[in-house]
Short mmCIF file of C-alpha atoms and ligand atoms in Angstrom, two decimals:
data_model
loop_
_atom_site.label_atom_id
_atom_site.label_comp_id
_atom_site.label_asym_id
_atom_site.label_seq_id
_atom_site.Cartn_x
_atom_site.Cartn_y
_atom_site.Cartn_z
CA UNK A 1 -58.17 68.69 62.08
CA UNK A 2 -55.94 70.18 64.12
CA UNK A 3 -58.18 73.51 63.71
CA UNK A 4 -60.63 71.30 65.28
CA UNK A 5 -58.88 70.70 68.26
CA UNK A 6 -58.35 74.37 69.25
CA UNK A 7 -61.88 75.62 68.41
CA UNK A 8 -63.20 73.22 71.41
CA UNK A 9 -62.72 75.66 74.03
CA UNK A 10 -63.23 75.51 77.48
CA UNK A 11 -66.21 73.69 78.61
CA UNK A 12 -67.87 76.31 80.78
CA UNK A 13 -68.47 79.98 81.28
CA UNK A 14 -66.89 79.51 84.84
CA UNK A 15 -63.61 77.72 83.24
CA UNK A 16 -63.24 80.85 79.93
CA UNK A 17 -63.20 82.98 83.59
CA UNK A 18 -60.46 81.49 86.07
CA UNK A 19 -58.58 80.27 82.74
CA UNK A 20 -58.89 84.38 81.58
CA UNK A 21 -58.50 85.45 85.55
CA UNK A 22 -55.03 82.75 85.52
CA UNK A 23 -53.75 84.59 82.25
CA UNK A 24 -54.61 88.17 84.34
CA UNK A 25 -52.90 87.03 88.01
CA UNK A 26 -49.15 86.62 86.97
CA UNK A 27 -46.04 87.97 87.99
CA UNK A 28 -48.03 91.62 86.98
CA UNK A 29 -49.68 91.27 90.38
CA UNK A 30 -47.22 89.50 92.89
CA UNK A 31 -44.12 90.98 91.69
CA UNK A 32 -44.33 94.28 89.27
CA UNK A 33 -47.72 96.00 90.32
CA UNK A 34 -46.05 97.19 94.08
CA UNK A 35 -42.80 97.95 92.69
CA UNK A 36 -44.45 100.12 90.19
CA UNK A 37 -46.77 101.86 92.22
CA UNK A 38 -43.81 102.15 94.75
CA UNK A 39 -41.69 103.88 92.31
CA UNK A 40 -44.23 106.04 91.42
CA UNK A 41 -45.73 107.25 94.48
CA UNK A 42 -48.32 105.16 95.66
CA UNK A 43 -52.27 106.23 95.48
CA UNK A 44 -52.37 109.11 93.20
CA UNK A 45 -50.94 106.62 90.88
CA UNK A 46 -53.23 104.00 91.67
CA UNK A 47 -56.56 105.94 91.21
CA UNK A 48 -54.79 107.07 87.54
CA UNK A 49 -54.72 102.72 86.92
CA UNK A 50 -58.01 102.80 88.41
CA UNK A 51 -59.22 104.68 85.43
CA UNK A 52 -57.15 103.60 82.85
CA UNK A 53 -58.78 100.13 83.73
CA UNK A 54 -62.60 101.40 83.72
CA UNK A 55 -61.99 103.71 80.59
CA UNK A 56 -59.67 101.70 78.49
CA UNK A 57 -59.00 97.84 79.56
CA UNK A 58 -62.33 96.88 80.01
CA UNK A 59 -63.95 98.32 76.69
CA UNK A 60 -60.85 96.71 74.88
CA UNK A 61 -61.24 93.44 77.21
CA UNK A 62 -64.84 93.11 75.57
CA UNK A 63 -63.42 93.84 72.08
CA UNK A 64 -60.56 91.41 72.47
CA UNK A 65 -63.10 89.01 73.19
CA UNK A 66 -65.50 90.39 70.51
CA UNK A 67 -62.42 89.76 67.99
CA UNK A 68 -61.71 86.12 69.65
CA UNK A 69 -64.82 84.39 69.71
CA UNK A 70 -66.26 85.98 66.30
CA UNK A 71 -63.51 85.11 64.42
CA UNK A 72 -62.52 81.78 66.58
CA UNK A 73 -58.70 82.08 65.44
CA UNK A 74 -55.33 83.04 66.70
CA UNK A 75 -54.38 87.14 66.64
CA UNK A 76 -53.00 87.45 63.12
CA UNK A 77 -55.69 84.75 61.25
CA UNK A 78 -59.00 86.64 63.44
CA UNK A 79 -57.56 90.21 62.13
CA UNK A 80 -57.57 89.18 58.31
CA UNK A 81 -61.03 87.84 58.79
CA UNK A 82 -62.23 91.29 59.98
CA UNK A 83 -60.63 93.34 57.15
CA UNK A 84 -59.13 92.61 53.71
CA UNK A 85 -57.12 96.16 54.40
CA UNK A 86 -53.27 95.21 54.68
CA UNK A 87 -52.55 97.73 57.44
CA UNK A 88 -55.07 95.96 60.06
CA UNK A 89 -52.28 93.75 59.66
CA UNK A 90 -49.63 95.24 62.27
CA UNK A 91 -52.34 94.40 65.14
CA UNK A 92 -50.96 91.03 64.93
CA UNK A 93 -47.34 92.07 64.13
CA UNK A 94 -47.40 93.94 67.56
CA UNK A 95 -49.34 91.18 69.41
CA UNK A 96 -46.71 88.47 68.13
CA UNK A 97 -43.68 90.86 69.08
CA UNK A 98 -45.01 92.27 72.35
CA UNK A 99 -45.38 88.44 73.03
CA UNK A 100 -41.50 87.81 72.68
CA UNK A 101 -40.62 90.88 74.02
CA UNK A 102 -42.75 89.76 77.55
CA UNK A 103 -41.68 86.42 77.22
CA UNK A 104 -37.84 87.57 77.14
CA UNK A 105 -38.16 88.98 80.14
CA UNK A 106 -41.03 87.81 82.32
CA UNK A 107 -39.68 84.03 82.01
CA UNK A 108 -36.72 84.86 84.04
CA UNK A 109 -38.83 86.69 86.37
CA UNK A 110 -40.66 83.95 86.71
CA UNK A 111 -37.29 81.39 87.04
CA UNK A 112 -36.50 83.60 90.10
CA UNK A 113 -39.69 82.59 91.92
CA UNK A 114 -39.11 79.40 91.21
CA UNK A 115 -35.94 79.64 92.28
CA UNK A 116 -37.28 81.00 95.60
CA UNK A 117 -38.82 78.29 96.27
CA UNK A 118 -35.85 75.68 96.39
CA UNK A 119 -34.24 78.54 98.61
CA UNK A 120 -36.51 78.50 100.95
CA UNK A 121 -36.64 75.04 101.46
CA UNK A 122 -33.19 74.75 101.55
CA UNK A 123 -33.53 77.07 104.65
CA UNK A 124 -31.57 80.13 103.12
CA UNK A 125 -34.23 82.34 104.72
CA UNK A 126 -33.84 80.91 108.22
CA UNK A 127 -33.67 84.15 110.37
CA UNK A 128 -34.48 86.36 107.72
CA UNK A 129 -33.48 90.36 108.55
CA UNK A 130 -33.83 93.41 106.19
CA UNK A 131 -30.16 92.91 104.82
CA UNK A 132 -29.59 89.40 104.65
CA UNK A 133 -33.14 89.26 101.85
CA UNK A 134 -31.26 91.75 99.70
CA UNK A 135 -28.24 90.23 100.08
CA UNK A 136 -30.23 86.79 98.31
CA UNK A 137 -31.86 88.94 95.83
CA UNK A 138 -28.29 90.07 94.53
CA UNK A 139 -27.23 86.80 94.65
CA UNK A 140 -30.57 85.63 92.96
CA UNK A 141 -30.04 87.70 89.66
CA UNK A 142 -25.86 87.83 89.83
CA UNK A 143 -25.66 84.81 88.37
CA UNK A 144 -24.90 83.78 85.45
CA UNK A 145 -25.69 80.32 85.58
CA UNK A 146 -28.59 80.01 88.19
CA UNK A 147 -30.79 82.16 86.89
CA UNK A 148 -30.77 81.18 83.46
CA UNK A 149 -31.17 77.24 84.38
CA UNK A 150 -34.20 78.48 86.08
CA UNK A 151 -35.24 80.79 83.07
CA UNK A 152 -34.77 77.37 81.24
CA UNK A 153 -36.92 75.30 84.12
CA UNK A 154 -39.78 77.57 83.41
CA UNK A 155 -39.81 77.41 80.01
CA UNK A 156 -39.55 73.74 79.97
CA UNK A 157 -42.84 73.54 82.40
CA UNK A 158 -44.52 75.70 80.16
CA UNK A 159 -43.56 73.74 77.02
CA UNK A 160 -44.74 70.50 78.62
CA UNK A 161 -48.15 71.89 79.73
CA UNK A 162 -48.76 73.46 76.07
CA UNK A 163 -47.78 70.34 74.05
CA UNK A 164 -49.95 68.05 76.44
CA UNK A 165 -52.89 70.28 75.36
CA UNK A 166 -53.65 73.46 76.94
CA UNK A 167 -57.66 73.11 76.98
CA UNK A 168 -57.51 70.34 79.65
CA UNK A 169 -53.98 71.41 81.32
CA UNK A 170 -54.97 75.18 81.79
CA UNK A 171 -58.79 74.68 82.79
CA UNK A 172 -58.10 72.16 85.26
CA UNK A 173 -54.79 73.76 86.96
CA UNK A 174 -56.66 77.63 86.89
CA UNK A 175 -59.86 76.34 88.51
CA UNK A 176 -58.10 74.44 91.35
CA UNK A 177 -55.45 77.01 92.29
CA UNK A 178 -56.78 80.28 91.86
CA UNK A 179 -59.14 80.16 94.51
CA UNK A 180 -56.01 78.97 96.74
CA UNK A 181 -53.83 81.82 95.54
CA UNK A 182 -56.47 84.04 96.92
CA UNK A 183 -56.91 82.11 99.99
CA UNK A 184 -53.38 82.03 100.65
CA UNK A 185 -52.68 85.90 100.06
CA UNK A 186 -54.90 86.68 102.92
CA UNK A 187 -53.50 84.90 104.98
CA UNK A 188 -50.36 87.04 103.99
CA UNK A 189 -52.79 90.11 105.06
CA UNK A 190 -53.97 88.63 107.93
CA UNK A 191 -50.06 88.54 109.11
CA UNK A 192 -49.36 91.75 107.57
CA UNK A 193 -51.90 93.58 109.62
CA UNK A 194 -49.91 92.57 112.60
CA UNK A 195 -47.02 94.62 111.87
CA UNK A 196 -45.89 98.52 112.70
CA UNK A 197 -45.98 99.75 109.28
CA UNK A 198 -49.25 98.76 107.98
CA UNK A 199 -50.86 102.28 109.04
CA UNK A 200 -48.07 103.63 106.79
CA UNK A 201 -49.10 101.32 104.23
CA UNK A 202 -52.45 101.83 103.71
CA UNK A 203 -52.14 105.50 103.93
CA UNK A 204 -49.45 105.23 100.64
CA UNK A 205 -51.88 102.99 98.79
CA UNK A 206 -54.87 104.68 99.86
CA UNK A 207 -54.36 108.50 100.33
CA UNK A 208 -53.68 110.69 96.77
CA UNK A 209 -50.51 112.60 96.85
CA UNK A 210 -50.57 113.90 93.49
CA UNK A 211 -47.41 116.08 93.52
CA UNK A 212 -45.67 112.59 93.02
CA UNK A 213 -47.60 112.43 89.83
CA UNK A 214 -45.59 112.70 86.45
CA UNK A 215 -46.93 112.45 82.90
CA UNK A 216 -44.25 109.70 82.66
CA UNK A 217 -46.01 108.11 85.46
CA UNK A 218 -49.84 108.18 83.76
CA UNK A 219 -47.64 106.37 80.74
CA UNK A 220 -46.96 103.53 82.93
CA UNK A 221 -50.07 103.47 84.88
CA UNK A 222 -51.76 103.09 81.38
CA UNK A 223 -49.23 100.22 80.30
CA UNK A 224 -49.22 98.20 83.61
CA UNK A 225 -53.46 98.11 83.09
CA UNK A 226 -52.65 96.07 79.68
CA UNK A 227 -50.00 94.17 81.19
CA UNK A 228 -52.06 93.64 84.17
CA UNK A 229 -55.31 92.58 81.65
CA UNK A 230 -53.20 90.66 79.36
CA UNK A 231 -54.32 92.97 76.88
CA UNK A 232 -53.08 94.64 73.45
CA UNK A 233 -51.40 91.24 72.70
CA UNK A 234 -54.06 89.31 71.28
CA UNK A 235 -54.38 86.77 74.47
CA UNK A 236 -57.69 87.40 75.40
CA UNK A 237 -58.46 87.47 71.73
CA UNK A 238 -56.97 84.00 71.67
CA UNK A 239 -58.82 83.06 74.74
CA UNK A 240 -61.90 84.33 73.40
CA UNK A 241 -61.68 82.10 70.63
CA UNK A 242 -62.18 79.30 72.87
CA UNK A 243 -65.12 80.65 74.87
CA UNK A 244 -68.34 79.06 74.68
CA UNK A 245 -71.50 80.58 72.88
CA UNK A 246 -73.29 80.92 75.96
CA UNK A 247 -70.42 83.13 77.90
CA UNK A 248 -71.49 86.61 78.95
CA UNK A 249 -68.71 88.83 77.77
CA UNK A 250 -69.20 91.61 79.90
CA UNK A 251 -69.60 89.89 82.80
CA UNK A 252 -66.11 87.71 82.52
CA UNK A 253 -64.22 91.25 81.75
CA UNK A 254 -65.65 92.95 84.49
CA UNK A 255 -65.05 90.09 86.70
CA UNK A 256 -61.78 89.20 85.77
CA UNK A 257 -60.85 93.02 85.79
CA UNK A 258 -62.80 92.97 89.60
CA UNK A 259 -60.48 90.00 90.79
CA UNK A 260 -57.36 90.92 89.64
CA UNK A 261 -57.10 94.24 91.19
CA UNK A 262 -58.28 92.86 94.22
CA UNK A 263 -55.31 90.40 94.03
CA UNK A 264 -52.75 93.48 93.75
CA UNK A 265 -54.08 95.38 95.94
CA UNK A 266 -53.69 92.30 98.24
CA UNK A 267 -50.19 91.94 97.94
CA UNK A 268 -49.35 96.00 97.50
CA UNK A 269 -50.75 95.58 101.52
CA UNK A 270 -48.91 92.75 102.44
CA UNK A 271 -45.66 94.07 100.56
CA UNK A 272 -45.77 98.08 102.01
CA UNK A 273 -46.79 96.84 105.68
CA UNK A 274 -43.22 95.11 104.95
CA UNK A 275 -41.41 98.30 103.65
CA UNK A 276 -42.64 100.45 106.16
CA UNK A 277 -42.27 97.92 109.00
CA UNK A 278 -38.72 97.24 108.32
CA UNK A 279 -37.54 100.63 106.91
CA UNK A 280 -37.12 99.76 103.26
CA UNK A 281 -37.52 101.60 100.12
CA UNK A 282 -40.65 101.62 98.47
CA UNK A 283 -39.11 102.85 95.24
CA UNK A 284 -36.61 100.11 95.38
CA UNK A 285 -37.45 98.29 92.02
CA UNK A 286 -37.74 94.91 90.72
CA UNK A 287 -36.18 93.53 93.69
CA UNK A 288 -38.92 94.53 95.99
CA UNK A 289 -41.68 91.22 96.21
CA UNK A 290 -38.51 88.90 96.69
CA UNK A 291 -37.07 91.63 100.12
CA UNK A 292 -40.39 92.02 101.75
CA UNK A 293 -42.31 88.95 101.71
CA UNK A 294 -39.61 86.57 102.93
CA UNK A 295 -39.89 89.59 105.93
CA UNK A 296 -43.19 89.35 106.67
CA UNK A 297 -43.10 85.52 107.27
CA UNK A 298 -40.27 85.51 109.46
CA UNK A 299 -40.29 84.84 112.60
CA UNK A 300 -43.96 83.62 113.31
CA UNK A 301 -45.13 79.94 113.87
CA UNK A 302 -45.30 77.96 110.65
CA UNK A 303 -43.63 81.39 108.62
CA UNK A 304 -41.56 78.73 106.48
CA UNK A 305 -44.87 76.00 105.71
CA UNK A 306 -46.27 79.97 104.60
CA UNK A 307 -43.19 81.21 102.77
CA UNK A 308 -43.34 78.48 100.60
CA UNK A 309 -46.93 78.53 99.76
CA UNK A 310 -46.40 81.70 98.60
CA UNK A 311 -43.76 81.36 96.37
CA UNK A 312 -45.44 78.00 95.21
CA UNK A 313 -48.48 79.81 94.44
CA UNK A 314 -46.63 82.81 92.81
CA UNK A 315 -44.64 80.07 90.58
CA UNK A 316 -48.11 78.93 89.92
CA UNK A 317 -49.46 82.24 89.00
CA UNK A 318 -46.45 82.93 86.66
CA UNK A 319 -46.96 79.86 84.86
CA UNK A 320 -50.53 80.09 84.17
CA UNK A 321 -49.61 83.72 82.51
CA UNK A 322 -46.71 82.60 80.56
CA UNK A 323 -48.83 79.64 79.46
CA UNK A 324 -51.02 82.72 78.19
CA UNK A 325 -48.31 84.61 75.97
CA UNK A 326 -47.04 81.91 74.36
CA UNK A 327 -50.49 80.50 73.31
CA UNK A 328 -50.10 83.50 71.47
CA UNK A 329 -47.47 82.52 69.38
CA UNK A 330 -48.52 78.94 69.29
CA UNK A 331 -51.92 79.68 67.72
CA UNK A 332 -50.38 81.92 65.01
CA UNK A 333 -47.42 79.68 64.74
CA UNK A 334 -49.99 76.15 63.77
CA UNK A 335 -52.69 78.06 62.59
CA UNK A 336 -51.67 80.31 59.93
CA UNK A 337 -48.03 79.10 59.18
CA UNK A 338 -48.66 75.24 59.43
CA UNK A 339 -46.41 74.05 61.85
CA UNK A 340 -47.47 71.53 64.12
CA UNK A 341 -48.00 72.36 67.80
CA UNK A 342 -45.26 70.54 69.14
CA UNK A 343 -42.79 71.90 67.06
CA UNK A 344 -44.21 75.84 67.24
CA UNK A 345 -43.49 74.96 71.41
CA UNK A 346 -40.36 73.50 71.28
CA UNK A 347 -38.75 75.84 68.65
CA UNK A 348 -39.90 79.25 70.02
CA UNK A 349 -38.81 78.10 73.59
CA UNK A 350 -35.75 77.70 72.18
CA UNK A 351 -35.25 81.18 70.45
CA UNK A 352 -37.18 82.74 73.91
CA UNK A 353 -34.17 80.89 76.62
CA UNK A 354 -31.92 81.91 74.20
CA UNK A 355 -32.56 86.14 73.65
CA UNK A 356 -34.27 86.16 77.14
CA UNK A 357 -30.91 84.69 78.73
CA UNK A 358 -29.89 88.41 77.93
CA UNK A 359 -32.47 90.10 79.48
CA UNK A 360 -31.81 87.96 82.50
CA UNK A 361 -28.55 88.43 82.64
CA UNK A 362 -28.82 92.62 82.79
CA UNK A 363 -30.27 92.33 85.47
CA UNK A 364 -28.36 93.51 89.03
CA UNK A 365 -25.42 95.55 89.64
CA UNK A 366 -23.12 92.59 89.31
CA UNK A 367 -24.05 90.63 86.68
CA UNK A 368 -22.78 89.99 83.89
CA UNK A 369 -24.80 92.55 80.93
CA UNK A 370 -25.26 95.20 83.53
CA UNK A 371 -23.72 97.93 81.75
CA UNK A 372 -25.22 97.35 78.39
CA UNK A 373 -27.39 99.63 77.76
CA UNK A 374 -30.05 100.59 74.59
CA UNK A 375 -31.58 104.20 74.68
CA UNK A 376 -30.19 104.77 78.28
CA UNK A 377 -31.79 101.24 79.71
CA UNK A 378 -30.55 97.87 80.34
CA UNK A 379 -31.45 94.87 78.30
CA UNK A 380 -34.53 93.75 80.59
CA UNK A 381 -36.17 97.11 80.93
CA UNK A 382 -35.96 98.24 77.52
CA UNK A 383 -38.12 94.76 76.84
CA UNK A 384 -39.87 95.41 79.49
CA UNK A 385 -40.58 99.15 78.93
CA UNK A 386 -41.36 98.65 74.62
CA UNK A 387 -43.75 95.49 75.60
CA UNK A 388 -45.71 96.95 78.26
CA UNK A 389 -45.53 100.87 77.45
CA UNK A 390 -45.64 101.02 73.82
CA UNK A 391 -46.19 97.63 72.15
CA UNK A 392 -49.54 96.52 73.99
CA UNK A 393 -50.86 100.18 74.49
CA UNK A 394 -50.82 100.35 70.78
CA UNK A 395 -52.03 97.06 70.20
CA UNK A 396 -54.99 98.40 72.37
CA UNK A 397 -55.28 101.14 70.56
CA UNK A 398 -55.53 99.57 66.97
CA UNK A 399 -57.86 96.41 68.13
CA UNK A 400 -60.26 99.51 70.08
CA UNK A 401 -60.44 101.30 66.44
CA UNK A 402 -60.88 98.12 64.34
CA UNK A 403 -63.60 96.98 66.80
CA UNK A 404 -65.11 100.52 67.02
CA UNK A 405 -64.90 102.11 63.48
CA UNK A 406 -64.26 98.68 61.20
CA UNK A 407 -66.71 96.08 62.66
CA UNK A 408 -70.34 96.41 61.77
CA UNK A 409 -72.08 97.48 64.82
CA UNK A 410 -74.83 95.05 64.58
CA UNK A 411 -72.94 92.29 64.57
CA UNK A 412 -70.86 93.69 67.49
CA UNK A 413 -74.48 93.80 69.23
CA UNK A 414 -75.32 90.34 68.32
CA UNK A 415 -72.10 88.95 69.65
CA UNK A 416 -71.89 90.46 72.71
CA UNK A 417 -75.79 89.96 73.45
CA UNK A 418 -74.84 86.05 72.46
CA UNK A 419 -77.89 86.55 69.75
CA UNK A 420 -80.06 88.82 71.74
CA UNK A 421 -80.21 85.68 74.71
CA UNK A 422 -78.42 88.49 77.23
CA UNK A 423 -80.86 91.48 77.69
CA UNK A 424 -77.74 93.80 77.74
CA UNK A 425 -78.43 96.58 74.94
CA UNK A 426 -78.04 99.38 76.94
CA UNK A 427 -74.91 98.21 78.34
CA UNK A 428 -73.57 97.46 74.19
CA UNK A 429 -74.09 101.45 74.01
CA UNK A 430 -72.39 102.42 76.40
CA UNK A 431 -69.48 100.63 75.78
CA UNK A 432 -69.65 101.17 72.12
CA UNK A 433 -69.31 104.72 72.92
CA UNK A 434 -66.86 105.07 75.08
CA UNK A 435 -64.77 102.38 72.95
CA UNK A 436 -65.14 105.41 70.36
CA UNK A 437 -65.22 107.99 71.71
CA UNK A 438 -62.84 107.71 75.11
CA UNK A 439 -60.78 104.62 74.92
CA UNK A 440 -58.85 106.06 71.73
CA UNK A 441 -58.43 109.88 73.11
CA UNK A 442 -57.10 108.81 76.31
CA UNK A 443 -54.75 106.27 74.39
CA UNK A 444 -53.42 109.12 71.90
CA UNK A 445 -53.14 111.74 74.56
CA UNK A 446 -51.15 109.71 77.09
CA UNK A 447 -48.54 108.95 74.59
CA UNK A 448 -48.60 112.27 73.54
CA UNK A 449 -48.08 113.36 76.55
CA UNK A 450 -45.36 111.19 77.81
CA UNK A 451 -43.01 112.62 74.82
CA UNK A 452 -43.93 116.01 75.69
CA UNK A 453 -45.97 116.86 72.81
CA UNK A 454 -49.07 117.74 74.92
CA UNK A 455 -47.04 120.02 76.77
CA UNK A 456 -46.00 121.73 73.89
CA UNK A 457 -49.47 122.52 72.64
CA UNK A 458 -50.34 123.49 75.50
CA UNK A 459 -48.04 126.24 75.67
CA UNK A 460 -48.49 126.92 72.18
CA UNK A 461 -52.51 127.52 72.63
CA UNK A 462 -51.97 129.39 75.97
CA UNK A 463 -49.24 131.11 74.94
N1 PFF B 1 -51.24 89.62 83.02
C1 PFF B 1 -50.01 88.95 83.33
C2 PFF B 1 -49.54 89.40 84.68
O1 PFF B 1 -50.12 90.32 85.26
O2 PFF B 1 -48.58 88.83 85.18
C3 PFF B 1 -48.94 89.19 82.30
C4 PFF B 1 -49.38 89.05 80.88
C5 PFF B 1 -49.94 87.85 80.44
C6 PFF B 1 -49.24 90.10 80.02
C7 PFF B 1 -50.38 87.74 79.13
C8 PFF B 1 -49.67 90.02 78.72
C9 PFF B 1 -50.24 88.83 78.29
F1 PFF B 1 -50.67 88.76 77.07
#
């Protein structure tokens, strides 16, 4: 029965895509894709994520989907239907872990936003200048009640939206406000193109500097493409599961891939133009979305109506995402383990408020955990750095080589050509190969060379 329920799906190729492109556009886009790309040097960086996206998300988009809509159940349940072999097995152990490790920390992320928004309307941006933003954003994550009431506030709007039934709730709240969020960050654009630094801007998103380049960096380039793609988790395998026979596979990745870079790119624009034009630091972290964007509203007619609609629609995109994750959890949670739906919600949203109230409260020079640290970082970044950097490039990595080298290639050919309806063989080659061939050797020798072992060999072969 309840099975039942789940394996509906959405109704229509166009819904699988803005409910996919809503679990893609998150806080990854608005808030941690210029931050990143600021701390790491801007567009030698960005044509590495470029690639990582072409060579590795999309060929392990398709095979997410592959996985999802094959098997039509949650991470763990679709994996044992694959293979009888045991040690398939940790592809849903890491998709259910990297799930609470995003969750932790990603939650309170997203309870800032929403704080933002009261702020705003409460007129605390009024005459906004370069200190008086950072200034709020200290006193945003200090804390250490705020934050974690809002942490709380986002969870419960999640919780309400998954027990009311996501089919319905996500398809009808992604198709109407997607299209808006777009709508609404060019008119951020539009504004940001007006001031002095956007020359600056473009020329750090758009012109390769690649002494700023670190194997570190290629790490996180690779591991803010999955977190970007909501991949290595087992969403879009989840998602997948609900997608229609008819849905073209290929087509949804590559659009959803298309769309969501175009959204960051977006708001990397609107965010430098704002760094540059008011003398900030690119590099300066987490903080960054919430001390430029308040800037580039200020002080033009209707800045406030805009500010808001911003951080409405960035509340918006963070909830659609979240809503993503914890389907995860939910679907392994009432599918393989029994519990009922309601219950799975309400008792992991407990145990995620509860460890992610940690993470939260890391966060900032003065709060409360800010000196804890594990392996050198604080609480949020070292969930932030095993989810995104390890956890769901692995993932990847596993779900690329059970697609790949486990799954009979004809049926992978049948599935993705929807049984031979989509003329599309040439295309199943191609990405069969480099799902073989490339996806996996770029995986291994990025982590490789992030702990330094490629170096090593390196100098071992060339003496
Ligand atoms: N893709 C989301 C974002 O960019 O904000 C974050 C995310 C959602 C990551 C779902 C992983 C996931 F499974």
């Amino acid at each position: 029965m309840k099975n039942n329920k789940r394996r509906e799906g959405f109704s229509s190729g166009l819904a699988a895509f803005f409910a996919t492109l809503g679990s893609a556009v998150g806080l990854g886009n608005i808030w941690k894709f210029p931050y990143v790309v600021g701390e790491n040097g801007g567009a030698a960086f960005l044509l590495v994520y470029f690639a990582c996206i072409i060579l590795v998300g999309l060929p392990v988009m398709v095979s997410e989907f592959y996985i999802g809509r094959k098997t039509r159940k949650n991470i763990m349940g679709a994996v044992k239907e694959l293979t009888t072999k045991k040690r398939w097995r940790s592809i849903g152990i890491i998709g259910i872990l990297a799930a609470y490790f995003i969750m932790f920390f990603y939650t309170g992320v997203a309870g800032w936003v929403y704080s933002y928004v009261f702020k705003i309307l409460r007129g605390d941006f009024n005459g906004a200048t370069a200190q008086s933003v950072q200034q709020q954003f200290t006193n945003t994550t200090a804390g250490p009640v705020a934050p974690i009431v809002w942490q709380i506030i986002v969870l419960t709007v999640v919780s309400v939206i998954l027990i009311g039934g996501v089919k319905k709730g996500i398809e009808r709240i992604t198709k109407t406000l997607m299209p808006v969020l777009f709508i609404l960050i060019i008119v951020c654009d539009i504004r940001a193109l007006t001031l002095p630094g956007v020359k600056e801007s473009f020329s750090f998103l758009f012109k390769p500097d690649f002494s700023h380049l670190t194997s570190q960096g290629i790490l996180i380039a690779m591991g803010l493409a999955f977190f970007k793609l909501s991949l290595g988790m087992g969403t879009m395998v989840t998602y997948g599961s609900y997608f229609t026979e008819e849905d073209n596979m290929f087509g949804t990745a590559a659009k959803v891939a298309i769309s969501d870079t175009i959204v960051s790119l977006l708001v990397g624009i609107a965010v430098f133009s704002a760094v540059f034009s008011f003398n900030m630091e690119a590099s300066s972290g987490p903080g960054l979305l919430f001390m430029t964007i308040p800037l580039v509203f200020s002080k033009i007619p209707f800045g406030k109506f805009l500010l808001i609609a911003f951080f409405v629609l960035a509340s918006i995109a963070a909830t659609t995402a979240t809503i993503s994750m914890f389907e995860v959890l939910i679907a392994y949670y009432t599918e393989q383990k029994g519990a009922s739906r309601k219950k799975a919600v309400i008792l992991n949203a407990i145990v995620i408020a509860f460890i992610g109230a940690f993470s939260t409260l890391s966060v900032g020079e003065t709060s409360l955990l800010s000196g804890v640290t594990i392996f050198g970082k604080g609480i949020f970044d070292i969930f932030d750095f095993l989810s995104s950097n390890i956890l769901l490039p692995v993932g990847g990595l596993l779900m690329a080589l059970l697609v790949g080298y486990i799954a009979p290639k004809e049926d992978i050919k049948r599935e993705l050509s929807n049984n031979g309806k989509l003329k599309i063989a040439n295309i199943i080659d191609f990405y069969y190969f480099v799902l073989r061939y490339i996806s996996p050797i770029l995986l291994v020798i990025v982590f490789l060379s992030s702990v330094g072992v490629l170096e090593k060999i390196i100098k071992l072969i060339t003496g």
